[in-house]
PDB file of C-alpha atoms in Angstrom:
ATOM      1  CA  MET A   1      -5.187-102.588  -3.699  1.00 52.00           C
ATOM      2  CA  GLU A   2      -7.544 -99.937  -4.969  1.00 57.00           C
ATOM      3  CA  ASN A   3      -5.595 -97.162  -3.174  1.00 62.00           C
ATOM      4  CA  LYS A   4      -2.359 -98.314  -4.835  1.00 64.00           C
ATOM      5  CA  GLN A   5      -3.850 -98.010  -8.318  1.00 71.00           C
ATOM      6  CA  SER A   6      -5.306 -94.625  -7.465  1.00 85.00           C
ATOM      7  CA  TYR A   7      -1.950 -93.476  -6.061  1.00 87.00           C
ATOM      8  CA  PHE A   8       0.072 -94.644  -9.099  1.00 87.00           C
ATOM      9  CA  GLY A   9      -2.581 -93.200 -11.452  1.00 87.00           C
ATOM     10  CA  GLU A  10      -2.128 -89.808  -9.813  1.00 91.00           C
ATOM     11  CA  VAL A  11       1.668 -90.053 -10.067  1.00 91.00           C
ATOM     12  CA  LYS A  12       1.364 -90.980 -13.762  1.00 91.00           C
ATOM     13  CA  SER A  13      -0.986 -88.016 -14.337  1.00 93.00           C
ATOM     14  CA  ALA A  14       1.444 -85.693 -12.525  1.00 94.00           C
ATOM     15  CA  PHE A  15       4.380 -86.801 -14.704  1.00 94.00           C
ATOM     16  CA  LYS A  16       2.251 -86.361 -17.825  1.00 94.00           C
ATOM     17  CA  THR A  17       1.363 -82.799 -16.800  1.00 95.00           C
ATOM     18  CA  LEU A  18       5.001 -82.069 -15.908  1.00 95.00           C
ATOM     19  CA  ALA A  19       6.195 -83.381 -19.295  1.00 95.00           C
ATOM     20  CA  LEU A  20       3.663 -81.195 -21.106  1.00 94.00           C
ATOM     21  CA  GLY A  21       4.808 -78.107 -19.195  1.00 93.00           C
ATOM     22  CA  MET A  22       8.478 -78.934 -19.791  1.00 95.00           C
ATOM     23  CA  LYS A  23       7.771 -79.344 -23.512  1.00 94.00           C
ATOM     24  CA  VAL A  24       6.442 -75.784 -23.701  1.00 91.00           C
ATOM     25  CA  THR A  25       9.329 -74.479 -21.584  1.00 92.00           C
ATOM     26  CA  MET A  26      12.011 -76.232 -23.638  1.00 93.00           C
ATOM     27  CA  LYS A  27      10.463 -75.045 -26.903  1.00 91.00           C
ATOM     28  CA  GLU A  28      10.582 -71.449 -25.643  1.00 87.00           C
ATOM     29  CA  TYR A  29      14.086 -71.902 -24.200  1.00 88.00           C
ATOM     30  CA  PHE A  30      15.588 -72.969 -27.534  1.00 87.00           C
ATOM     31  CA  THR A  31      13.770 -70.354 -29.662  1.00 83.00           C
ATOM     32  CA  PRO A  32      16.262 -67.643 -30.782  1.00 79.00           C
ATOM     33  CA  LYS A  33      15.782 -64.354 -28.891  1.00 71.00           C
ATOM     34  CA  SER A  34      16.455 -60.816 -29.980  1.00 67.00           C
ATOM     35  CA  THR A  35      16.612 -57.745 -27.760  1.00 68.00           C
ATOM     36  CA  GLU A  36      17.280 -54.055 -28.202  1.00 66.00           C
ATOM     37  CA  GLN A  37      20.798 -53.269 -27.038  1.00 70.00           C
ATOM     38  CA  TYR A  38      19.782 -50.230 -25.021  1.00 75.00           C
ATOM     39  CA  PRO A  39      21.561 -47.974 -24.032  1.00 77.00           C
ATOM     40  CA  GLU A  40      24.509 -49.090 -26.182  1.00 75.00           C
ATOM     41  CA  ASN A  41      22.641 -48.575 -29.464  1.00 73.00           C
ATOM     42  CA  ARG A  42      20.644 -45.519 -28.462  1.00 75.00           C
ATOM     43  CA  LYS A  43      22.321 -43.197 -30.974  1.00 73.00           C
ATOM     44  CA  THR A  44      22.443 -45.569 -33.953  1.00 71.00           C
ATOM     45  CA  THR A  45      19.624 -48.091 -34.217  1.00 71.00           C
ATOM     46  CA  LEU A  46      17.068 -47.242 -31.532  1.00 74.00           C
ATOM     47  CA  HIS A  47      13.588 -46.709 -32.959  1.00 74.00           C
ATOM     48  CA  VAL A  48      10.840 -44.931 -31.031  1.00 80.00           C
ATOM     49  CA  ALA A  49       7.403 -44.579 -32.580  1.00 81.00           C
ATOM     50  CA  LYS A  50       6.461 -40.993 -33.482  1.00 81.00           C
ATOM     51  CA  ARG A  51       3.185 -41.313 -31.589  1.00 86.00           C
ATOM     52  CA  HIS A  52       4.840 -42.530 -28.367  1.00 87.00           C
ATOM     53  CA  ARG A  53       3.887 -40.226 -25.489  1.00 91.00           C
ATOM     54  CA  GLY A  54       7.061 -39.250 -23.690  1.00 89.00           C
ATOM     55  CA  ARG A  55       6.539 -35.744 -22.308  1.00 91.00           C
ATOM     56  CA  LEU A  56       4.374 -32.688 -22.768  1.00 94.00           C
ATOM     57  CA  VAL A  57       5.737 -29.585 -24.539  1.00 94.00           C
ATOM     58  CA  PHE A  58       4.395 -26.279 -25.807  1.00 95.00           C
ATOM     59  CA  LYS A  59       4.035 -25.859 -29.546  1.00 93.00           C
ATOM     60  CA  ARG A  60       5.844 -22.716 -30.615  1.00 92.00           C
ATOM     61  CA  ASP A  61       5.921 -20.647 -33.793  1.00 91.00           C
ATOM     62  CA  GLU A  62       9.027 -19.472 -35.667  1.00 91.00           C
ATOM     63  CA  ASN A  63       9.447 -16.558 -33.197  1.00 92.00           C
ATOM     64  CA  GLU A  64       9.401 -18.968 -30.214  1.00 91.00           C
ATOM     65  CA  ASN A  65       5.961 -17.684 -29.105  1.00 93.00           C
ATOM     66  CA  TYR A  66       3.501 -20.161 -27.657  1.00 94.00           C
ATOM     67  CA  LYS A  67      -0.215 -20.408 -28.409  1.00 92.00           C
ATOM     68  CA  CYS A  68      -1.417 -20.977 -24.836  1.00 94.00           C
ATOM     69  CA  THR A  69      -4.124 -18.520 -23.758  1.00 93.00           C
ATOM     70  CA  ALA A  70      -4.365 -19.747 -20.127  1.00 94.00           C
ATOM     71  CA  CYS A  71      -7.920 -20.991 -20.674  1.00 94.00           C
ATOM     72  CA  THR A  72      -7.237 -23.826 -18.144  1.00 95.00           C
ATOM     73  CA  MET A  73      -9.093 -26.440 -20.214  1.00 96.00           C
ATOM     74  CA  CYS A  74      -6.073 -28.769 -20.051  1.00 96.00           C
ATOM     75  CA  GLU A  75      -5.816 -28.295 -16.290  1.00 96.00           C
ATOM     76  CA  LYS A  76      -9.489 -29.198 -15.870  1.00 96.00           C
ATOM     77  CA  ALA A  77      -9.174 -32.233 -18.168  1.00 96.00           C
ATOM     78  CA  CYS A  78      -6.170 -33.668 -16.292  1.00 96.00           C
ATOM     79  CA  PRO A  79      -7.475 -36.498 -14.067  1.00 95.00           C
ATOM     80  CA  ASN A  80      -4.699 -36.329 -11.463  1.00 93.00           C
ATOM     81  CA  GLY A  81      -3.746 -32.634 -11.260  1.00 95.00           C
ATOM     82  CA  THR A  82      -0.499 -32.828 -13.200  1.00 96.00           C
ATOM     83  CA  ILE A  83      -0.996 -29.396 -14.775  1.00 97.00           C
ATOM     84  CA  LYS A  84      -1.226 -26.171 -12.754  1.00 97.00           C
ATOM     85  CA  ILE A  85      -1.781 -22.872 -14.565  1.00 97.00           C
ATOM     86  CA  LEU A  86      -1.272 -19.434 -13.038  1.00 96.00           C
ATOM     87  CA  SER A  87      -2.683 -16.461 -14.921  1.00 95.00           C
ATOM     88  CA  GLU A  88      -3.758 -12.875 -14.376  1.00 95.00           C
ATOM     89  CA  MET A  89      -6.159 -10.494 -16.058  1.00 94.00           C
ATOM     90  CA  VAL A  90      -4.340  -7.764 -17.973  1.00 93.00           C
ATOM     91  CA  THR A  91      -5.942  -4.698 -19.522  1.00 91.00           C
ATOM     92  CA  ASN A  92      -4.875  -3.809 -23.040  1.00 86.00           C
ATOM     93  CA  GLU A  93      -4.121  -0.076 -22.981  1.00 86.00           C
ATOM     94  CA  GLU A  94      -5.032   0.468 -26.653  1.00 87.00           C
ATOM     95  CA  THR A  95      -8.440  -1.241 -26.629  1.00 87.00           C
ATOM     96  CA  GLY A  96      -9.263  -1.165 -22.916  1.00 86.00           C
ATOM     97  CA  ARG A  97     -10.261  -4.831 -23.012  1.00 91.00           C
ATOM     98  CA  LYS A  98      -9.221  -7.325 -20.370  1.00 91.00           C
ATOM     99  CA  LYS A  99      -7.452 -10.514 -21.349  1.00 90.00           C
ATOM    100  CA  LYS A 100      -5.982 -13.467 -19.469  1.00 92.00           C
ATOM    101  CA  GLN A 101      -2.203 -13.650 -19.529  1.00 93.00           C
ATOM    102  CA  LEU A 102      -0.235 -16.781 -18.669  1.00 95.00           C
ATOM    103  CA  LEU A 103       2.159 -16.377 -15.751  1.00 96.00           C
ATOM    104  CA  ASP A 104       3.228 -19.988 -15.186  1.00 96.00           C
ATOM    105  CA  TYR A 105       2.402 -23.340 -16.788  1.00 97.00           C
ATOM    106  CA  GLU A 106       3.600 -26.028 -14.385  1.00 97.00           C
ATOM    107  CA  TYR A 107       3.635 -29.635 -15.587  1.00 97.00           C
ATOM    108  CA  ASP A 108       4.643 -32.459 -13.230  1.00 96.00           C
ATOM    109  CA  LEU A 109       6.103 -35.201 -15.416  1.00 94.00           C
ATOM    110  CA  GLY A 110       6.436 -37.501 -12.396  1.00 93.00           C
ATOM    111  CA  ASP A 111       2.680 -37.522 -11.768  1.00 94.00           C
ATOM    112  CA  CYS A 112       1.572 -37.611 -15.411  1.00 95.00           C
ATOM    113  CA  MET A 113      -0.088 -40.804 -16.607  1.00 95.00           C
ATOM    114  CA  PHE A 114       0.274 -39.842 -20.301  1.00 95.00           C
ATOM    115  CA  CYS A 115      -3.441 -40.151 -21.048  1.00 94.00           C
ATOM    116  CA  GLU A 116      -3.349 -37.221 -23.527  1.00 94.00           C
ATOM    117  CA  LEU A 117      -6.655 -35.823 -22.239  1.00 96.00           C
ATOM    118  CA  CYS A 118      -5.011 -32.412 -21.849  1.00 96.00           C
ATOM    119  CA  VAL A 119      -3.942 -32.348 -25.507  1.00 96.00           C
ATOM    120  CA  ASN A 120      -7.421 -33.350 -26.641  1.00 96.00           C
ATOM    121  CA  ALA A 121      -9.021 -30.665 -24.447  1.00 96.00           C
ATOM    122  CA  CYS A 122      -6.811 -27.843 -25.755  1.00 95.00           C
ATOM    123  CA  ASN A 123      -8.864 -25.754 -28.212  1.00 94.00           C
ATOM    124  CA  PHE A 124      -5.834 -23.735 -29.299  1.00 94.00           C
ATOM    125  CA  ASP A 125      -3.510 -26.624 -30.294  1.00 94.00           C
ATOM    126  CA  ALA A 126      -0.940 -25.234 -27.862  1.00 95.00           C
ATOM    127  CA  ILE A 127       0.446 -28.438 -26.317  1.00 96.00           C
ATOM    128  CA  GLU A 128       1.534 -31.826 -27.597  1.00 93.00           C
ATOM    129  CA  PHE A 129       3.283 -34.970 -26.435  1.00 93.00           C
ATOM    130  CA  THR A 130       6.695 -35.734 -27.907  1.00 90.00           C
ATOM    131  CA  ASN A 131       8.301 -39.157 -28.066  1.00 87.00           C
ATOM    132  CA  ASP A 132      11.265 -38.093 -25.913  1.00 86.00           C
ATOM    133  CA  PHE A 133      11.357 -40.855 -23.316  1.00 86.00           C
ATOM    134  CA  GLU A 134      14.674 -40.327 -21.500  1.00 86.00           C
ATOM    135  CA  ASN A 135      13.412 -38.404 -18.490  1.00 87.00           C
ATOM    136  CA  ALA A 136      15.066 -40.249 -15.610  1.00 88.00           C
ATOM    137  CA  VAL A 137      16.450 -38.038 -12.821  1.00 92.00           C
ATOM    138  CA  PHE A 138      17.659 -38.609  -9.278  1.00 95.00           C
ATOM    139  CA  ASP A 139      15.788 -35.646  -7.803  1.00 95.00           C
ATOM    140  CA  ARG A 140      12.000 -35.798  -8.223  1.00 93.00           C
ATOM    141  CA  SER A 141      11.718 -32.012  -8.108  1.00 94.00           C
ATOM    142  CA  LYS A 142      13.468 -31.869 -11.508  1.00 94.00           C
ATOM    143  CA  LEU A 143      10.417 -33.544 -13.039  1.00 95.00           C
ATOM    144  CA  VAL A 144       8.339 -30.421 -12.389  1.00 96.00           C
ATOM    145  CA  LEU A 145       8.641 -28.489 -15.654  1.00 95.00           C
ATOM    146  CA  HIS A 146       7.578 -24.934 -16.487  1.00 96.00           C
ATOM    147  CA  LEU A 147       6.592 -25.228 -20.133  1.00 95.00           C
ATOM    148  CA  ASP A 148       6.129 -21.500 -20.731  1.00 94.00           C
ATOM    149  CA  LYS A 149       9.729 -20.851 -19.696  1.00 94.00           C
ATOM    150  CA  GLU A 150      11.473 -23.700 -21.518  1.00 92.00           C
ATOM    151  CA  ILE A 151      11.957 -23.872 -25.262  1.00 90.00           C
ATOM    152  CA  TYR A 152      11.970 -27.519 -26.283  1.00 88.00           C
ATOM    153  CA  LYS A 153      14.473 -28.084 -29.088  1.00 83.00           C
ATOM    154  CA  GLY A 154      14.029 -31.814 -29.634  1.00 78.00           C
ATOM    155  CA  GLY A 155      14.783 -35.047 -27.907  1.00 74.00           C
ATOM    156  CA  SER A 156      17.877 -36.249 -26.149  1.00 73.00           C
ATOM    157  CA  LEU A 157      18.692 -38.549 -29.084  1.00 75.00           C
ATOM    158  CA  PRO A 158      19.413 -37.704 -32.736  1.00 72.00           C
ATOM    159  CA  ASN A 159      16.288 -37.635 -34.941  1.00 75.00           C
ATOM    160  CA  LEU A 160      14.129 -38.812 -32.032  1.00 74.00           C
ATOM    161  CA  ILE A 161      11.184 -36.618 -32.950  1.00 73.00           C
ATOM    162  CA  GLU A 162      11.092 -38.245 -36.409  1.00 75.00           C
ATOM    163  CA  GLY A 163      11.212 -41.702 -34.802  1.00 71.00           C
ATOM    164  CA  GLY A 164      14.966 -42.271 -34.507  1.00 70.00           C
ATOM    165  CA  ALA A 165      16.420 -45.048 -36.618  1.00 69.00           C
ATOM    166  CA  ASP A 166      14.426 -46.515 -39.491  1.00 72.00           C
ATOM    167  CA  TRP A 167      12.144 -49.369 -38.563  1.00 66.00           C
ATOM    168  CA  GLU A 168      11.781 -52.458 -40.729  1.00 59.00           C
ATOM    169  CA  VAL A 169       8.947 -54.860 -40.037  1.00 56.00           C
ATOM    170  CA  GLY A 170      10.195 -58.328 -39.117  1.00 54.00           C
ATOM    171  CA  THR A 171      13.705 -57.291 -38.108  1.00 56.00           C
ATOM    172  CA  PHE A 172      15.163 -56.350 -34.763  1.00 56.00           C
ATOM    173  CA  ASN A 173      17.557 -53.506 -34.037  1.00 54.00           C
ATOM    174  CA  THR A 174      20.350 -55.423 -32.316  1.00 57.00           C
ATOM    175  CA  LYS A 175      23.426 -53.752 -33.796  1.00 56.00           C
ATOM    176  CA  LYS A 176      25.762 -51.863 -31.504  1.00 52.00           C
ATOM    177  CA  LYS A 177      27.451 -48.513 -32.221  1.00 46.00           C
TER     178      LYS A 177
END
């Protein structure tokens, strides 16, 4: 007789636990959901935070010149070898002084973990992360970028660098084109 009561007590406890779990599940199931309609809304209502780290680019002045001096501080700060810098010593004919000159700044976007240690290590404010996040490609070799040779003119979406569409706290961007 004692085993029967123990058995039915366990069954009752199991149903009680199941009902509690189902209560939570049903509450969540009937709560209204809202999602970003990506990629349908990517040109109209998509918002990306300005401080989102999407990819590394060189900062350039109005003449498209970069500030990088090939000091290799960013390369040394990178924990997984994403950045590879090639440079050579060049003698200035006027002064006779030797100076490092950048030959190639290779950045592997596929290996980058977006830690921003390279940006923090740069003493010349020559590199920065942009919020351009659409970097998907079929060939992994296309993720190896040469930042000294490319001139980054902004993201793949309108106004992406400024954050894209306006963001309002408490609302969701669910509109389509």
